[in-house]
Structures are given as C-alpha cells and as structure tokens.
Short mmCIF file of C-alpha atoms and ligand atoms in Angstrom, two decimals:
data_model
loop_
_atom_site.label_atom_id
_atom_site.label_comp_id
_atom_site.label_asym_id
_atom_site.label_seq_id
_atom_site.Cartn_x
_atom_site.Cartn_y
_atom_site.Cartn_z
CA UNK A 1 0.00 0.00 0.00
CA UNK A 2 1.22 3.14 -1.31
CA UNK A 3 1.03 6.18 1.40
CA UNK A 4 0.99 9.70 0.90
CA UNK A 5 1.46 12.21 4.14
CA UNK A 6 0.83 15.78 3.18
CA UNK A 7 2.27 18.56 5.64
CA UNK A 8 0.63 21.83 4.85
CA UNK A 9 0.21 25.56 6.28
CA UNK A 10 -3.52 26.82 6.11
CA UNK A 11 -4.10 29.91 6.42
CA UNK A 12 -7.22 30.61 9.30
CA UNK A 13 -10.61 31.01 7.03
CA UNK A 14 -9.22 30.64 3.64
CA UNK A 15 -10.67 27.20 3.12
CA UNK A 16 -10.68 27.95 -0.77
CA UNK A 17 -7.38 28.82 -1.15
CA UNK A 18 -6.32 26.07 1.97
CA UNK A 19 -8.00 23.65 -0.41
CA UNK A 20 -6.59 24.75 -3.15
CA UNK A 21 -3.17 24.31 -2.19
CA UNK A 22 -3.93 20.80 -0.97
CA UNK A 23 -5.09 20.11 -4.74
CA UNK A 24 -1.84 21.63 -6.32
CA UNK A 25 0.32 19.58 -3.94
CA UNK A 26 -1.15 16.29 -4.60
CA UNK A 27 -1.34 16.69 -8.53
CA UNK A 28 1.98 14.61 -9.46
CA UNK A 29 1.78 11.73 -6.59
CA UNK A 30 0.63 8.82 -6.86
CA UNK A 31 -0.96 6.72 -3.80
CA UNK A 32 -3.41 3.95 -2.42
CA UNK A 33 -4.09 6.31 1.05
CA UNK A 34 -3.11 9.87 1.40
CA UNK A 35 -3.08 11.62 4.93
CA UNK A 36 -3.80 15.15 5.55
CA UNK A 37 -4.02 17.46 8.93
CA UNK A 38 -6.25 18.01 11.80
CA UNK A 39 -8.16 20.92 10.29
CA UNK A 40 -6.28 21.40 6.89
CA UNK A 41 -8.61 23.43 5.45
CA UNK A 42 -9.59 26.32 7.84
CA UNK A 43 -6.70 26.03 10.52
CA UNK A 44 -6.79 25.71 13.96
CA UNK A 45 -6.41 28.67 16.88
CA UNK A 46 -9.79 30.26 15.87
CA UNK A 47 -10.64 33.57 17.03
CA UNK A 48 -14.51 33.05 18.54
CA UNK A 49 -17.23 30.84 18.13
CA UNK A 50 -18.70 32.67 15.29
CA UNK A 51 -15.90 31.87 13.29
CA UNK A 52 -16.35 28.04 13.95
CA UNK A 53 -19.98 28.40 13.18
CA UNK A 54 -19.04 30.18 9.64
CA UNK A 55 -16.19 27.26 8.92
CA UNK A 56 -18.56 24.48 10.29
CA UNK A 57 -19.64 22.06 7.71
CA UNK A 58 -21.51 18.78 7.20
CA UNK A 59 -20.65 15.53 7.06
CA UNK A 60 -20.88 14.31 4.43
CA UNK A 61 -22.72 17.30 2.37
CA UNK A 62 -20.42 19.62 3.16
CA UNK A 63 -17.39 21.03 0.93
CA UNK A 64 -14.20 20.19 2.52
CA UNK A 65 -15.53 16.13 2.63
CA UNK A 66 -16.95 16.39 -1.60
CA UNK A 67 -13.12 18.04 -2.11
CA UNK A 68 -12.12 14.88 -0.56
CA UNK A 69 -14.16 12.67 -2.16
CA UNK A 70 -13.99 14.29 -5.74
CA UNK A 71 -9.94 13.50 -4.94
CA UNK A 72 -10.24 10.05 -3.80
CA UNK A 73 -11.96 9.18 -6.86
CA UNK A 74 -9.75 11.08 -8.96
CA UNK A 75 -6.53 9.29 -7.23
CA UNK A 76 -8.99 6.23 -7.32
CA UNK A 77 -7.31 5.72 -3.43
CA UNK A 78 -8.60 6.38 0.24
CA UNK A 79 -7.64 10.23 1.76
CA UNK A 80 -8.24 11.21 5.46
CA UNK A 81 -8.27 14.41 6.64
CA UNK A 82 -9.98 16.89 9.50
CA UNK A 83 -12.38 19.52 9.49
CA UNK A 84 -14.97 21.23 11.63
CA UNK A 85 -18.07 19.00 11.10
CA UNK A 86 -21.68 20.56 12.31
CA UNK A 87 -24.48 18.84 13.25
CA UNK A 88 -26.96 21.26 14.28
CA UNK A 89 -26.03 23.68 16.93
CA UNK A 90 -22.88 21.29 17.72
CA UNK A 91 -19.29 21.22 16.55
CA UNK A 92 -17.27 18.61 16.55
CA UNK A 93 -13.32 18.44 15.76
CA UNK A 94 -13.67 15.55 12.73
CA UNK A 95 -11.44 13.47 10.63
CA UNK A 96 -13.43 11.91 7.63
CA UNK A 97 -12.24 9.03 5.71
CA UNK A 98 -13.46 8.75 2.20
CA UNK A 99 -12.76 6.32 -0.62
CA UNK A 100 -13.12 6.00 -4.51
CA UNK A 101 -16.71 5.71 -4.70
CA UNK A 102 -17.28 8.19 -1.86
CA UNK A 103 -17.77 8.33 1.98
CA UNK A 104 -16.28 5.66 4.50
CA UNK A 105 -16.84 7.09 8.14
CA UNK A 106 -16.15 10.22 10.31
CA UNK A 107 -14.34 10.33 13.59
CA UNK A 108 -15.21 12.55 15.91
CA UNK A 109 -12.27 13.73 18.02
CA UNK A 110 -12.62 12.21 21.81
CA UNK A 111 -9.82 14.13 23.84
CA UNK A 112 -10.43 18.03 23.55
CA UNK A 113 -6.62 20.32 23.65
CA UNK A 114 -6.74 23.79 24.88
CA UNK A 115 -9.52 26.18 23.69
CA UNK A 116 -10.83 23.27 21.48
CA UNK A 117 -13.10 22.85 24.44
CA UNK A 118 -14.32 26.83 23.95
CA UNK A 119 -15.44 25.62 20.27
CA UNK A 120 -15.90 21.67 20.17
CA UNK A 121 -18.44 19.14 21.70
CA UNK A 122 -16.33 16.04 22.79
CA UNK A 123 -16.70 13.01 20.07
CA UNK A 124 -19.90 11.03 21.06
CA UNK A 125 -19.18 8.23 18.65
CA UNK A 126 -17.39 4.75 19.51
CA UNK A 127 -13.69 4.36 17.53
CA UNK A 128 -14.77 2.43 14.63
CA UNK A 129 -12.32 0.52 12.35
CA UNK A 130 -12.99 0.77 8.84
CA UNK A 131 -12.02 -2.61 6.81
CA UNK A 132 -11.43 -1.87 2.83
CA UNK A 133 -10.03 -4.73 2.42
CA UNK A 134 -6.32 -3.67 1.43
CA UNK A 135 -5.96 -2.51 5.00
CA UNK A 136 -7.93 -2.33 8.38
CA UNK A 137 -8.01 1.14 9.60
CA UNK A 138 -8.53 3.23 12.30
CA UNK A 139 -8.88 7.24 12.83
CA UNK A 140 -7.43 9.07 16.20
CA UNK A 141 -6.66 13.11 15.78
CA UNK A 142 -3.79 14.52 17.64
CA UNK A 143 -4.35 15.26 21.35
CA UNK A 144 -5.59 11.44 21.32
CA UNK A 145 -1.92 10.39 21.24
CA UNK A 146 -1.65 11.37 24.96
CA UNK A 147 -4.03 8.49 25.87
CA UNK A 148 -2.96 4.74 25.07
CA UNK A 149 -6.49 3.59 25.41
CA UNK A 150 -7.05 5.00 21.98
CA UNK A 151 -4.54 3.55 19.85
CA UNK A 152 -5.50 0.03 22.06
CA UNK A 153 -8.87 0.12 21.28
CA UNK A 154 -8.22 0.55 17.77
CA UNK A 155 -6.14 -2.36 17.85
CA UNK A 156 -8.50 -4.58 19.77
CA UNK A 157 -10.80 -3.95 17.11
CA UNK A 158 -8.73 -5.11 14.49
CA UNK A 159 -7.11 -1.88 13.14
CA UNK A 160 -3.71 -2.39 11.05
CA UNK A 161 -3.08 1.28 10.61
CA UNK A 162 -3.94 4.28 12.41
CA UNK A 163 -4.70 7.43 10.31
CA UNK A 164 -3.30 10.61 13.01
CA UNK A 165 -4.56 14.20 11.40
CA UNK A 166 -2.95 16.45 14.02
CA UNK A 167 -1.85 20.16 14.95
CA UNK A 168 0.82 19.77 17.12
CA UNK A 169 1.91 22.70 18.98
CA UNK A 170 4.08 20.60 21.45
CA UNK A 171 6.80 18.33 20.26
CA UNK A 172 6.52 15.13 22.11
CA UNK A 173 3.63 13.01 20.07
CA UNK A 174 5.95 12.22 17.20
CA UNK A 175 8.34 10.06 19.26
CA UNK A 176 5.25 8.75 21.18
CA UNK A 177 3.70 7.48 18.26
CA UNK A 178 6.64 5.29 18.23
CA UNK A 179 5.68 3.92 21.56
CA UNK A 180 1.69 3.37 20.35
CA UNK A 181 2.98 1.47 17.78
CA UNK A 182 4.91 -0.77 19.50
CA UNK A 183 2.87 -1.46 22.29
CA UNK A 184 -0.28 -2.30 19.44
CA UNK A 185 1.97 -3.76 16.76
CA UNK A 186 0.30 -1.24 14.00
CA UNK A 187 1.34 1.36 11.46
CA UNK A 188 0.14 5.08 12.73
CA UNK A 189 0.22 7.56 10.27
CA UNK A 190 0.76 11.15 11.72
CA UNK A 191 -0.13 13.63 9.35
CA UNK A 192 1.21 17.32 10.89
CA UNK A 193 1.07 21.31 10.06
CA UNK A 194 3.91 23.66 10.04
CA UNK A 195 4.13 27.65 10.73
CA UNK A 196 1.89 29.53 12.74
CA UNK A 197 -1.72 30.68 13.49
CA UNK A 198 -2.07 33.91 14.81
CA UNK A 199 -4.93 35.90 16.76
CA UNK A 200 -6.11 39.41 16.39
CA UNK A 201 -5.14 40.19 19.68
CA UNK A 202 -1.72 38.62 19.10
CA UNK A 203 -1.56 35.27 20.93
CA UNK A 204 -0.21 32.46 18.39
CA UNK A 205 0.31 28.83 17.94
CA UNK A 206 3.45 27.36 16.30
CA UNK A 207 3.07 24.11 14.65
CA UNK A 208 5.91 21.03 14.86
CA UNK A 209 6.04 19.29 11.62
CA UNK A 210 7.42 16.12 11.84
CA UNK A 211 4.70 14.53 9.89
CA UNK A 212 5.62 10.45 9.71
CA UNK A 213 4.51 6.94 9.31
CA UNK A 214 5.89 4.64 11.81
CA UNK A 215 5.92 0.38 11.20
CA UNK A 216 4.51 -2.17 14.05
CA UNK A 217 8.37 -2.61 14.87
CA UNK A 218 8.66 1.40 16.10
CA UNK A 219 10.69 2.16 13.19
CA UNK A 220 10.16 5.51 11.43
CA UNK A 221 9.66 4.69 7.92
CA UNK A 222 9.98 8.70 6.95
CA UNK A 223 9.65 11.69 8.43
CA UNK A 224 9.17 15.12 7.59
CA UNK A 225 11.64 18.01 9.25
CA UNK A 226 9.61 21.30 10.98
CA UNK A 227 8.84 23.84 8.70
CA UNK A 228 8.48 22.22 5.19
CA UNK A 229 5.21 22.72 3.20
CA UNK A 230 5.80 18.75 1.26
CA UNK A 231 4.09 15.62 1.01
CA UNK A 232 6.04 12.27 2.00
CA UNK A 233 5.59 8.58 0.55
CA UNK A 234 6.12 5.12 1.39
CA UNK A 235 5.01 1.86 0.94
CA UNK A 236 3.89 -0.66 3.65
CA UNK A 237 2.86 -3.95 3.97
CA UNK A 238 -0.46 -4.12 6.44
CA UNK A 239 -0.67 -7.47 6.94
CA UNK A 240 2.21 -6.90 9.14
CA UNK A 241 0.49 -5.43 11.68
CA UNK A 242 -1.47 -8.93 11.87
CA UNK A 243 1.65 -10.47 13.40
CA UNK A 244 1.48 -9.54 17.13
CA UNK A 245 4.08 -12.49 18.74
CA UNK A 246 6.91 -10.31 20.64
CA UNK A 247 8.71 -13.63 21.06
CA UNK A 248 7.22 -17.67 20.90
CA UNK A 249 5.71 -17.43 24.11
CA UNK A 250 4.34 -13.81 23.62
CA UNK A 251 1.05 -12.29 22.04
CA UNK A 252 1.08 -8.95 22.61
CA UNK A 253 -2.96 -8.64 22.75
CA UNK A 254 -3.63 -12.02 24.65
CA UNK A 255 -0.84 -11.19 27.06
CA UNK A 256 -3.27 -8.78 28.26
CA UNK A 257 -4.72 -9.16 31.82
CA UNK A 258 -7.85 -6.83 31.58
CA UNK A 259 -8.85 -8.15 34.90
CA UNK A 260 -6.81 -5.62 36.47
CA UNK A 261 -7.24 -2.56 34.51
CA UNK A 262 -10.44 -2.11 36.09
CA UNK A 263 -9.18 1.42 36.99
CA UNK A 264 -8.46 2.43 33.02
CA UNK A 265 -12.03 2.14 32.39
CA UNK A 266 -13.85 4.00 34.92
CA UNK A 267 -13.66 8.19 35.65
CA UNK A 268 -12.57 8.04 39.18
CA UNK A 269 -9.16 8.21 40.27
C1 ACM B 1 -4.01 19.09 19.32
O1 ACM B 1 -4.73 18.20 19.76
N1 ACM B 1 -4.32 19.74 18.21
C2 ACM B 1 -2.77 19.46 20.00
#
C-alpha cells in the first residue's frame, strides 16, 4: 500500500485557497491512502465561536468532505483528513475518511486540547475501524496520542493502521507514536502542520512538523523536518500489523490481563 502524508500551512478562514493548495500539492503523486491534517482546510487557533460556526460544515454534504471525495476518486485511493463537522447547533473536531466511490466514516475527536473545548463538543461516537479490504483502519486526531487507550482500542478492534490528522503545537507526540505502535503492533500515520496561526489580539500557535509513518516494529519509515510545506511517501505492507508475537511465548494482545485494569475504564481516580 502506497502512502501519501501531506504537511501543509492553512491559512485561518481561507478554506478555498487552503484547499486549493492541498489540490496543487497532490497533482503529481501517486498513492493507495493519502493523509492530511487536523483541520487542513480552515486552521486551527480560531478567534470566537462565530468563526467556527461560519467554517462548520456537514458531514458528508459539506465542501471540505466532496473536495475529498472528488480526490479520492480522482486518485482512485482512500484520503483522510480533518475539518470542523456541524451537526446542528454542535461542533465537533472531525477526521473523515473517504474512498473512490465516496464516503467511509467520520471520527469525531474524543480528547479536547486547549480552547478546542471553547469551540468543540467532545466526540460522542465509539472508535470504529474501517475494513477496505487492502488494509484495516482506524482514525485518532492529535491530542488522542496522549491516551494509550485510543490507539489500544483501535487495535483490539482489528485496526492495522492508524490514520493521526494532528496540529501539534508541542513536540513530544511524534516520538510517542513510536511507543503506540509498539505497544499495538500497527502502522500510525501522523499527518502534521507547520508555521503559525495567529490571533487578532496577538496570541499564536506554532506548529511542529514532523509529519511520519511509523511500522509495528517502532521504526520511522519517513519523516518530515519542521517547517516544510511537502508531502512524504512510502510503501507498507499491512498485513504486518497482523503479526502480534513479541517472542514464541508472547502475544502482545492475549498477554493482556484486563482483569486488572479495572481502573483504566472507569472516571474516578
Ligand atoms: C491538538 O490536539 N491539536 C494538539
């Protein structure tokens, strides 16, 4: 399977010309899966609530996910990327997956960062695992790296890759991912945004690059340095991700002893 990671820099509101870009950049490459950002097409540190509502689309009527889809058929592959998705008075932080002959799913971000919680409703949706039949796969979006149970989940349910839209402002998740892969045996594909978003009133964001795909085995297959506008590729094997024996005596999912997690699963501490 052929992967694409694309590393952009929106520019906050200008989801034509964000989209546009994304278009341009993908012309010449060729892949079975492409990868895109948390947000790609409106960026991220939004000013107030009223631009949310204005950048707020459907899912799946809505234009960022028919760009998507119109490219997925075009590249006749799967593309994930994330948007703000509306559903009546709510906004969620979303990353869609779509396919050659159109829609697959939509995630709907569980673990809020910063002043995502001034804009976003929490996802309200289980972690679903979508199986096209090339690859089993599995949507998390950025601040979701910070909790294992995600990436485990997905992997209890069958995932072989994890699709990672993100807009990282801190620089740790990159080398975690290494550890989520390892500890699941998967692929996890982090798709990242460079330069900065900046307020009216002056406060800003920097972004941390680093896009990458990294293997069941915690090896980076490529990565992408901090501040480059560039899409990566590399081909992977799924299947791998099937074979979860550490050593003989070792399955890394039946290993498991659930019975005294209890803790994981509930609120209280
Ligand atoms: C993040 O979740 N965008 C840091």
């Amino acid at each position: 399977m052929h992967i694409a990671v694309l590393q952009n820099q929106p520019h906050i509101g200008a989801v034509d010309a964000n989209l546009a870009a994304v278009q341009s950049a993908v012309e010449d490459v060729a892949f079975d899966l492409l990868v895109l950002p948390e947000l790609f097409a409106t960026g991220y540190f939004f000013h107030d609530q009223s631009q949310v509502r204005r950048l707020g689309e459907q899912v799946p009527d809505g234009l960022t996910t028919r760009f998507l889809m119109e490219l997925a058929a075009t590249k006749k592959a799967l593309v994930c990327g994330g948007l703000v998705e509306r559903e009546g008075d709510r906004f969620y932080n979303s990353a869609v997956l779509v396919g050659p002959e159109g829609f697959i799913g939509c995630y709907r971000k569980l673990h809020l960062f910063y002043e995502e919680k001034l804009w976003f409703a929490p996802g309200d949706r289980p972690l679903e695992v979508y199986d096209w039949g090339t690859a089993r796969i599995g949507m998390m979006v950025c601040y979701d790296w910070r909790f294992p149970e995600v990436a485990r989940v997905l992997a209890l349910k069958g995932a072989q890759v994890l699709l990672h839209p993100t807009n990282l402002v801190q620089p740790y998740c990159q080398d975690a991912m290494i550890t989520r892969c390892l500890e699941n045996r998967v692929f996890a594909v982090t798709a990242n945004r460079v330069g900065s978003d900046t307020k009216p009133d002056g406060s800003s964001l920097t972004f941390t690059g680093r896009s990458q795909v990294v293997s069941p085995r915690g090896e980076v297959l490529c990565r992408t340095n901090v501040d480059d506008e560039t899409v990566l590729t590399v081909d992977i094997d799924p299947g791998e991700a099937d074979d979860k024996l550490v050593t003989e005596h070792n399955h890394l999912l039946s290993d498991r002893r659930p019975e005294y997690y209890d803790p994981v699963t509930g609120k209280q501490l």
